[in-house]
Short mmCIF file of C-alpha atoms and ligand atoms in Angstrom, two decimals:
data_model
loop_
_atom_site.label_atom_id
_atom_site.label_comp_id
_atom_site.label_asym_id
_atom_site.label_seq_id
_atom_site.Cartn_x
_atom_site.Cartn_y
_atom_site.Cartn_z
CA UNK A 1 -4.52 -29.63 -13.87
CA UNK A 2 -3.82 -26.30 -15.45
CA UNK A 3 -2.50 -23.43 -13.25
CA UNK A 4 -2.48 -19.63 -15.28
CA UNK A 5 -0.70 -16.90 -13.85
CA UNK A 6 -2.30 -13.61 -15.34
CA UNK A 7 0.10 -11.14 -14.29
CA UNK A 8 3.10 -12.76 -12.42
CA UNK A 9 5.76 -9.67 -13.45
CA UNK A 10 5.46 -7.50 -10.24
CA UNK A 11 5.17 -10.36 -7.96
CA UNK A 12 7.93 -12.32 -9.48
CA UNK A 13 10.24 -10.08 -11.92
CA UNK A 14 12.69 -12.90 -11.75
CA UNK A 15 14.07 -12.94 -8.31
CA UNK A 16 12.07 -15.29 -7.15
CA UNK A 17 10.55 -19.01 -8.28
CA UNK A 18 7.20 -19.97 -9.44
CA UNK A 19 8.48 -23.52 -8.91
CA UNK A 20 6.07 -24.26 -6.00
CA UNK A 21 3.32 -23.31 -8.47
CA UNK A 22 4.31 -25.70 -10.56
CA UNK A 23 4.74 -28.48 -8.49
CA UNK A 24 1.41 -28.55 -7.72
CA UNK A 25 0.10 -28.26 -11.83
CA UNK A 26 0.72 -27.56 -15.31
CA UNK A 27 1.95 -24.28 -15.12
CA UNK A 28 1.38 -21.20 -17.15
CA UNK A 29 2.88 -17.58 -16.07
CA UNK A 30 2.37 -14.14 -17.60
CA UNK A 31 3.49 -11.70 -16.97
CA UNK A 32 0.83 -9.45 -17.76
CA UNK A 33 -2.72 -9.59 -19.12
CA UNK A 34 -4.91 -6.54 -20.45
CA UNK A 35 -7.99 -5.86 -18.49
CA UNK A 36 -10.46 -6.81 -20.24
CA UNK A 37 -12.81 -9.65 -19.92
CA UNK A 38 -12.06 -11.02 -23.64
CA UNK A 39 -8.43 -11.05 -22.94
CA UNK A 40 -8.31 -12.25 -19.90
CA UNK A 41 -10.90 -15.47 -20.38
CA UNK A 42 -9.07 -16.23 -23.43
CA UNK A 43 -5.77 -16.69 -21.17
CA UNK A 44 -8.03 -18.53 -18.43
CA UNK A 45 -9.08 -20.68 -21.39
CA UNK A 46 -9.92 -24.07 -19.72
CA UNK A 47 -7.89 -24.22 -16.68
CA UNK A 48 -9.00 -24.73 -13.34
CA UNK A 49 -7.02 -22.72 -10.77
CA UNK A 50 -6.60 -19.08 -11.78
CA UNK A 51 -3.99 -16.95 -10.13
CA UNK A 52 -3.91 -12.95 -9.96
CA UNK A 53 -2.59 -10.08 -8.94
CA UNK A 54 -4.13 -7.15 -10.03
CA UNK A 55 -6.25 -8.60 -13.03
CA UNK A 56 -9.89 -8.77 -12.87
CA UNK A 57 -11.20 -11.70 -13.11
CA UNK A 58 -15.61 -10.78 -13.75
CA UNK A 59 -18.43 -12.72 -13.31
CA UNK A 60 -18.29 -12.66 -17.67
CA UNK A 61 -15.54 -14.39 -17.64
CA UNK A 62 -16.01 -17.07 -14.85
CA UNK A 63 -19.03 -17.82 -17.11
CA UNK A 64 -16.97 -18.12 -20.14
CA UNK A 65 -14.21 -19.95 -17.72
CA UNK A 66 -16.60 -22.98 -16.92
CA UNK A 67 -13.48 -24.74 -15.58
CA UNK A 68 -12.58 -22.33 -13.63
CA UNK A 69 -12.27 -23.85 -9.71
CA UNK A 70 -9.52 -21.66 -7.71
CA UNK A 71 -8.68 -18.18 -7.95
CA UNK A 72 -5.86 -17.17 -5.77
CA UNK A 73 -5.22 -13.51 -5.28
CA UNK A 74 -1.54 -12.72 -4.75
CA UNK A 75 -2.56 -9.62 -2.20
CA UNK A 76 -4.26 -8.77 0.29
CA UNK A 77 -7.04 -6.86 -0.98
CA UNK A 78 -9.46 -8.95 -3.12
CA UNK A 79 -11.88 -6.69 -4.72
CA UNK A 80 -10.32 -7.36 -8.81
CA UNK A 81 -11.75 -10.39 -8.56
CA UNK A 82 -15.97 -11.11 -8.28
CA UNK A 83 -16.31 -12.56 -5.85
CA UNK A 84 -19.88 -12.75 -5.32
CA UNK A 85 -19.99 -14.71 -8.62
CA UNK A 86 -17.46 -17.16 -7.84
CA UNK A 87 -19.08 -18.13 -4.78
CA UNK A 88 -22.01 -18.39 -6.48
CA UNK A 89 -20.37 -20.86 -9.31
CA UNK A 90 -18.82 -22.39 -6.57
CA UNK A 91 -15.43 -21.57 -7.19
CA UNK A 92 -12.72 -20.77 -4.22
CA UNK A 93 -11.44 -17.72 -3.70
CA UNK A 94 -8.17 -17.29 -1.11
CA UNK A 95 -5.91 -14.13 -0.30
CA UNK A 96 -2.94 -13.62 1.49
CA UNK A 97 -4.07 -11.99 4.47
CA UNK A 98 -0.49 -10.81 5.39
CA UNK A 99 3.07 -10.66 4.39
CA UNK A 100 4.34 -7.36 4.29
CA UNK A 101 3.54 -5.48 7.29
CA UNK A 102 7.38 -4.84 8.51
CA UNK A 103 7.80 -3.32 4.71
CA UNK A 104 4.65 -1.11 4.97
CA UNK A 105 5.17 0.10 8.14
CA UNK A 106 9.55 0.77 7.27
CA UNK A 107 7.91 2.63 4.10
CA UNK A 108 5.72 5.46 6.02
CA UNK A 109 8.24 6.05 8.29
CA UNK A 110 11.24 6.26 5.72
CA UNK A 111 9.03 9.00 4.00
CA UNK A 112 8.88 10.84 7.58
CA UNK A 113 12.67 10.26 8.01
CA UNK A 114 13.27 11.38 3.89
CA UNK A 115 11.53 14.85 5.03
CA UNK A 116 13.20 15.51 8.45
CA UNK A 117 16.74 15.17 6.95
CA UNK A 118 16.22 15.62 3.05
CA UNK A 119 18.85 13.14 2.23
CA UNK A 120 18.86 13.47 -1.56
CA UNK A 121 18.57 16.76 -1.67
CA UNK A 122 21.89 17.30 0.57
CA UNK A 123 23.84 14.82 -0.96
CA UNK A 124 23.08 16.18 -4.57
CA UNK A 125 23.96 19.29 -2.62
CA UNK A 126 27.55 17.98 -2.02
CA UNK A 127 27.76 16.20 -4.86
CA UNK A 128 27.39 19.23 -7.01
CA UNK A 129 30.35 21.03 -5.05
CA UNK A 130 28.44 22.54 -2.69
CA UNK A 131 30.31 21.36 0.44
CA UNK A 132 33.61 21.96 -0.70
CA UNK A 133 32.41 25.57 -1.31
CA UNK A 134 31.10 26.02 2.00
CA UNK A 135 32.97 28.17 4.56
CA UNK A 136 31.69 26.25 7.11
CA UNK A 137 31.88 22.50 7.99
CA UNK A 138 28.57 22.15 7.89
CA UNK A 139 25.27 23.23 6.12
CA UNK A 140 21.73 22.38 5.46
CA UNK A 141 18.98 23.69 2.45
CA UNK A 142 15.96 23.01 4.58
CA UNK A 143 15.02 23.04 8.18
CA UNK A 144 16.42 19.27 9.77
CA UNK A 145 13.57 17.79 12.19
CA UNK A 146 14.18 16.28 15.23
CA UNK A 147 11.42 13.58 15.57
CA UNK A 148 11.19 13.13 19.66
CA UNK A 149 8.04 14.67 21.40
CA UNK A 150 6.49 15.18 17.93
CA UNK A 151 2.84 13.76 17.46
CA UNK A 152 2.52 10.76 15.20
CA UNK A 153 -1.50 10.45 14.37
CA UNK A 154 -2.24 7.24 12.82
CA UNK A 155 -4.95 6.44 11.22
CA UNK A 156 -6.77 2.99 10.31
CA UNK A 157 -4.49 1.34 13.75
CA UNK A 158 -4.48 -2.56 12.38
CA UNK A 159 -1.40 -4.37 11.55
CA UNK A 160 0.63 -1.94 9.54
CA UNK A 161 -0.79 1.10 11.85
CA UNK A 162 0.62 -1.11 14.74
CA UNK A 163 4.18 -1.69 13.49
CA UNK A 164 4.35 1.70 12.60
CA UNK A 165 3.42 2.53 16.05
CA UNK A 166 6.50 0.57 16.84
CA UNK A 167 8.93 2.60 15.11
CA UNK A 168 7.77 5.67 16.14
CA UNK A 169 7.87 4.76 19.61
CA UNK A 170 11.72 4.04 19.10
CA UNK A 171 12.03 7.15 17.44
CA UNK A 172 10.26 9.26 20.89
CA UNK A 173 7.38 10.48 19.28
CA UNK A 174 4.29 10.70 20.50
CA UNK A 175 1.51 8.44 18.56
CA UNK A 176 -2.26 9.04 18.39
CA UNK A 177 -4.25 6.30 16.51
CA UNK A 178 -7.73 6.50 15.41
CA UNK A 179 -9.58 3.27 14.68
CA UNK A 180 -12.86 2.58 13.76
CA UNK A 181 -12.92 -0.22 15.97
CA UNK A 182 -10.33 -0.17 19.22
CA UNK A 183 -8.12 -3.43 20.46
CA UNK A 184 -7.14 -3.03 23.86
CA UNK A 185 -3.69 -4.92 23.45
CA UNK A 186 -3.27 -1.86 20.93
CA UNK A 187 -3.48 0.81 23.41
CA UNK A 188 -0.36 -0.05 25.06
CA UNK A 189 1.20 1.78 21.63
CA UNK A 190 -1.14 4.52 21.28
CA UNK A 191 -3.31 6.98 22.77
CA UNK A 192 -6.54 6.03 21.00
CA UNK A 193 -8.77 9.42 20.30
CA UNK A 194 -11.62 10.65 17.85
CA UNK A 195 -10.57 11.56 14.02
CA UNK A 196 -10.53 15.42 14.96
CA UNK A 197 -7.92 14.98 17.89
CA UNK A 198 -6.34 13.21 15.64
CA UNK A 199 -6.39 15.89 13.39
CA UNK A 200 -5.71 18.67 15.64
CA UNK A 201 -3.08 17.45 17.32
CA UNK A 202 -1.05 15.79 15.14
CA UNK A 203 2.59 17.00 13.23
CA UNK A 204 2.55 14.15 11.13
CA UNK A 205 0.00 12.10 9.89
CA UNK A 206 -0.20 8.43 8.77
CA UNK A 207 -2.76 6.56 6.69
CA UNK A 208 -3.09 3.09 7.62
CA UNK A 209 -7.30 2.32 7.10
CA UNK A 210 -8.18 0.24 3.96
CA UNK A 211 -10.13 1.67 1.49
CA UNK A 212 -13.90 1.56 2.12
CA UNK A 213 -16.71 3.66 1.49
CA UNK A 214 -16.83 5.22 4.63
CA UNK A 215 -12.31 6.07 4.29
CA UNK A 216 -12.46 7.42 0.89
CA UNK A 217 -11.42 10.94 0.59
CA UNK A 218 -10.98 10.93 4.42
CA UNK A 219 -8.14 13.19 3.85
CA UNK A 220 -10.14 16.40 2.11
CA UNK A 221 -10.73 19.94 2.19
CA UNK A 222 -13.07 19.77 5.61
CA UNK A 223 -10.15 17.52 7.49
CA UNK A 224 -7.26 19.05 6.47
CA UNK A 225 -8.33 22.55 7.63
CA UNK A 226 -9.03 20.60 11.15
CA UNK A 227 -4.86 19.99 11.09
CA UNK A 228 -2.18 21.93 12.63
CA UNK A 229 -0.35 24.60 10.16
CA UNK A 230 2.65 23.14 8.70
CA UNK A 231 1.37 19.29 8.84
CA UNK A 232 3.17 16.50 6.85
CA UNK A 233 0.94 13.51 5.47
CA UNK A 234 1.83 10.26 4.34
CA UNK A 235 -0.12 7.51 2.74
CA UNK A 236 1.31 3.96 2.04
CA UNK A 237 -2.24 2.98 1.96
CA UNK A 238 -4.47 3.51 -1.18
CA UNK A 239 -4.69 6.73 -3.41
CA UNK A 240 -8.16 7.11 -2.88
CA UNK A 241 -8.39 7.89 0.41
CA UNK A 242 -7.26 11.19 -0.72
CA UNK A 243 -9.16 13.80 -2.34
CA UNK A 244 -5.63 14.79 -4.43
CA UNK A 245 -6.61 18.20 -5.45
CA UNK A 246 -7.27 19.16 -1.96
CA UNK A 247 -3.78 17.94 -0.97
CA UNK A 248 -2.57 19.85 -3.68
CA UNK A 249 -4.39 23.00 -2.79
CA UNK A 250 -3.02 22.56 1.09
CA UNK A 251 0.60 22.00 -0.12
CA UNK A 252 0.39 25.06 -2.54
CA UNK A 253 -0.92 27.21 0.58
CA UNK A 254 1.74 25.65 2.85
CA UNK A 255 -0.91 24.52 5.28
CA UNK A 256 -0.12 20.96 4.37
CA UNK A 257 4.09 21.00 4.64
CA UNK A 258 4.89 18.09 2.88
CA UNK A 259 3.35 14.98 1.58
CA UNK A 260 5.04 11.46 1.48
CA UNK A 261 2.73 9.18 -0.89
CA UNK A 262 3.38 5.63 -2.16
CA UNK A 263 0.03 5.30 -3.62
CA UNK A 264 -2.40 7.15 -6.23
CA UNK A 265 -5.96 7.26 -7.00
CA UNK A 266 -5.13 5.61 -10.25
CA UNK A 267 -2.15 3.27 -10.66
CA UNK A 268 -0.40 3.63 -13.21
CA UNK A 269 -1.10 7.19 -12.39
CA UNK A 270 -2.02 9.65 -15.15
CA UNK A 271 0.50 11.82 -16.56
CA UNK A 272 -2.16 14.78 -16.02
CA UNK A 273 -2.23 13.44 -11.69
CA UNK A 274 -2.78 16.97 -10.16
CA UNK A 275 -0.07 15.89 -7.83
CA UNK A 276 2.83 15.60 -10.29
CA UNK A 277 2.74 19.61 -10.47
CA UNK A 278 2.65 19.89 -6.57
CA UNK A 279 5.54 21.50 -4.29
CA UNK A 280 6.51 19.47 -1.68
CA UNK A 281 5.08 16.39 -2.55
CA UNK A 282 6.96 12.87 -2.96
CA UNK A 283 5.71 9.73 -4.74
CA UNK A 284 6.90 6.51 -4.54
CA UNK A 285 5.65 3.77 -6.98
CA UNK A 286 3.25 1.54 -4.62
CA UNK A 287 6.45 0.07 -3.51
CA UNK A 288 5.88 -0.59 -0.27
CA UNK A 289 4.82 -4.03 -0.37
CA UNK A 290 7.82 -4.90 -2.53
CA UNK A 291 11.05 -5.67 -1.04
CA UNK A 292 12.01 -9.55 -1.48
CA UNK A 293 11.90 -10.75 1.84
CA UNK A 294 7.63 -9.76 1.92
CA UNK A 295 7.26 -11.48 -1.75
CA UNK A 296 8.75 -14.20 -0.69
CA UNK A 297 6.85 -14.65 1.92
CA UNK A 298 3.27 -13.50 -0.34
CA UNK A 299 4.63 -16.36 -2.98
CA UNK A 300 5.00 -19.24 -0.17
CA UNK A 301 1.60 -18.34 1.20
CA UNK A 302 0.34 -18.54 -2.19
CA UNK A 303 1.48 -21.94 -2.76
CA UNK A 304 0.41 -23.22 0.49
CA UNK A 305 -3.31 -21.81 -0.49
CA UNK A 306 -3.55 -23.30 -3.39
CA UNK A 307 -1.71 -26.40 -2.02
CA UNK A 308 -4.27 -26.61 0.85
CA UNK A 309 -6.94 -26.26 -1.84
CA UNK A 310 -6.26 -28.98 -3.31
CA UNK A 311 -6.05 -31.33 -0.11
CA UNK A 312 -9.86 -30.32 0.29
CA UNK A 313 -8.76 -28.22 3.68
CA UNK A 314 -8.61 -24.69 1.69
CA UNK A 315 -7.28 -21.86 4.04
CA UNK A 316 -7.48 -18.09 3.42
CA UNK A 317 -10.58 -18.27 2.14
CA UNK A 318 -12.31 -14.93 1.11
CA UNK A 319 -16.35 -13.96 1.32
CA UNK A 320 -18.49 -11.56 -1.02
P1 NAD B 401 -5.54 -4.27 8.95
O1 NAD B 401 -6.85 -4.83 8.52
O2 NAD B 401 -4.69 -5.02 9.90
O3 NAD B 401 -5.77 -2.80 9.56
C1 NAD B 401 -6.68 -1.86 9.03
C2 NAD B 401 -7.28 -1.11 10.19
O4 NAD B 401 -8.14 -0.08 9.66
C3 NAD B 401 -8.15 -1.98 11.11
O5 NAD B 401 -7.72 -1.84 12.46
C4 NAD B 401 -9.55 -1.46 10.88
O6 NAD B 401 -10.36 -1.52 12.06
C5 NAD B 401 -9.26 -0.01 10.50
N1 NAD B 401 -10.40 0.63 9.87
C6 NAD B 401 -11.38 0.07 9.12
N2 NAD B 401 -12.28 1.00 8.75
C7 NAD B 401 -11.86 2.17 9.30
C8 NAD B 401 -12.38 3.48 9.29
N3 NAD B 401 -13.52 3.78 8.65
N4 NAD B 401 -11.68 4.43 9.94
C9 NAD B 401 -10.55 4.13 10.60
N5 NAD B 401 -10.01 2.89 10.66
C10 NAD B 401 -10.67 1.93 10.01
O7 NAD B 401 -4.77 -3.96 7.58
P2 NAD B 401 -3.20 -3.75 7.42
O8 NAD B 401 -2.54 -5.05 7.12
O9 NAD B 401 -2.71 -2.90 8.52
O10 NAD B 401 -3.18 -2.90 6.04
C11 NAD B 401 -3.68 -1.58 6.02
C12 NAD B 401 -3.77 -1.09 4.60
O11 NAD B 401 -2.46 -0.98 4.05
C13 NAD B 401 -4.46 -2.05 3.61
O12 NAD B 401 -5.87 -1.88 3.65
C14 NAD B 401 -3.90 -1.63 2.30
O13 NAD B 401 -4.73 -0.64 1.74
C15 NAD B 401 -2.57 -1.01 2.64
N6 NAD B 401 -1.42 -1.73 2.09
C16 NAD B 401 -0.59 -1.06 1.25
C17 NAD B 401 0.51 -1.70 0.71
C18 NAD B 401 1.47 -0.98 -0.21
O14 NAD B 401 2.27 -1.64 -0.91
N7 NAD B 401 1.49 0.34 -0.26
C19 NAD B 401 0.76 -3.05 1.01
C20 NAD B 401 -0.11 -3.71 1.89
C21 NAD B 401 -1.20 -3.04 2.43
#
């Protein structure tokens, strides 16, 4: 049974083992495959379990894949692959439904932390001289935040939301979540209250909702006027949910203070990104999801999918 891996370089740039992949199969990794349906089914070829990342796999090429019985998605979020069609070929579709909450969560927060104490920036500071210079024992460039009794809004309050909730707890702040849907053994780490309390009263705000019709652009010219002066926004959650040039608009005016963003309406972005030209404003590579420990964990769930799979008990399954 043939196994293809169409783009196994981000999951697994060599720190980790595709051996339990190919225990199960005759195993083929790449590590990366254009998007496009021609490329792509001509990797596929006539293997039966297909495993992706961020690939698209179409309904064209499922019907130029006739073999094609598995596809397992090595992420959370499903929508490269059509799966309306593979259902209706009959093919199995599985995800990994979680793995890398801790990291997520540890990411958004980091970014608040990087802007209350500006730790680059002061140590390039004293590493170009300017501490021995000082007069004083101490100095700072920019104003240092202290993060207790702040307000923490959070919105989309599922897993990640949660465990950021956490950490801000620890931290003293106060968190607000906003969820289109409440769970009551959430409230015990949030006050739960409507999208424009949220927006009111927060000093930092936290993107946490998957991307869906009704969240995209949710952060845009109409909600960020609804914020307090001065506001810092971070999203670890997709691009899209942003309407950029708005953000970039609010940071240029200094209503929005600073942005923390791991994740762009298009990735790779595009040089021209209005964002790359914004002040206070920074951009992490959609790294959140990728310390070792959480794809390790992605790559073992993977295996036990497509393990599972084949035992005729397949777990993780996905829907159109
Ligand atoms: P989750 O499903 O546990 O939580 C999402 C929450 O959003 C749910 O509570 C849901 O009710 C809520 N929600 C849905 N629609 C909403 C709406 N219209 N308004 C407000 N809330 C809404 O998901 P999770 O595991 O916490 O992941 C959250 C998101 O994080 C994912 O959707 C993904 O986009 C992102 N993510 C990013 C990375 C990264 O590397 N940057 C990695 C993993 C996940």
């Amino acid at each position: 049974m043939k196994i293809i891996v169409l783009d196994g370089y981000t999951e697994n740039p060599g720190d980790l083992s595709w051996e339990g992949f190919a225990s199960l199969g005759e195993l083929t990794v790449y590590d990366r495959t254009p998007h496009d349906d021609a490329a792509v089914s001509k990797r596929i070829g006539d293997a039966e379990i297909v495993i992706t990342n961020k690939t698209p796999v179409s309904a064209k090429t499922l019907d130029i894949c006739k073999s094609v019985k598995y596809i397992g998605v090595l992420a959370t979020g499903y929508n490269i692959v059509d799966v309306g069609a593979a259902k209706e070929r009959g093919i199995v579709v599985t995800n990994i439904p979680t793995y890398g909450t801790a990291a997520v969560a540890q990411l958004a927060i980091t970014h608040i932390l990087t802007y209350c104490h500006h730790v680059s920036e002061h140590s390039a500071a004293v590493f170009a001289g300017d501490w021995c210079a000082c007069p004083d024992y101490s100095f700072w460039n920019y104003p240092l935040i202290e993060l207790a009794d702040k307000t923490l809004g959070i919105i989309g309050f599922g897993r990640i939301g949660q465990a950021a909730a956490r950490i801000a707890g620890a931290l003293g702040m106060k968190v607000l979540a906003y969820d289109a849907y409440i769970s009551e053994s959430a409230k015990a780490l949030a006050e739960y209250v409507s999208l424009d309390e949220l927006l009111a009263q927060s000093d930092f705000i936290s993107l946490h909702c998957p991307l869906l019709p009704s969240t995209e652009g949710i952060i845009n010219k109409a909600s960020i006027e609804k914020m307090k002066q001065g506001v810092v926004i971070i999203n670890t959650s997709r691009g899209p949910l942003i309407n950029e040039q708005d953000l970039y608009d609010a940071l240029e005016s200094g209503k929005v203070a600073h942005a923390g963003l791991d994740v762009l309406s298009s990735e790779p972005p595009k040089p021209e990104n209005v964002l790359f030209n914004a002040k206070n404003c920074l951009i992490t590579p959609h790294i959140a999801w990728a310390p070792l420990e959480s794809r390790r964990r992605l790559m073992g769930v993977a295996v036990n999918n497509l393990e599972s799979f084949l035992k005729g008990a397949p777990v993780n399954t996905v829907d159109a």
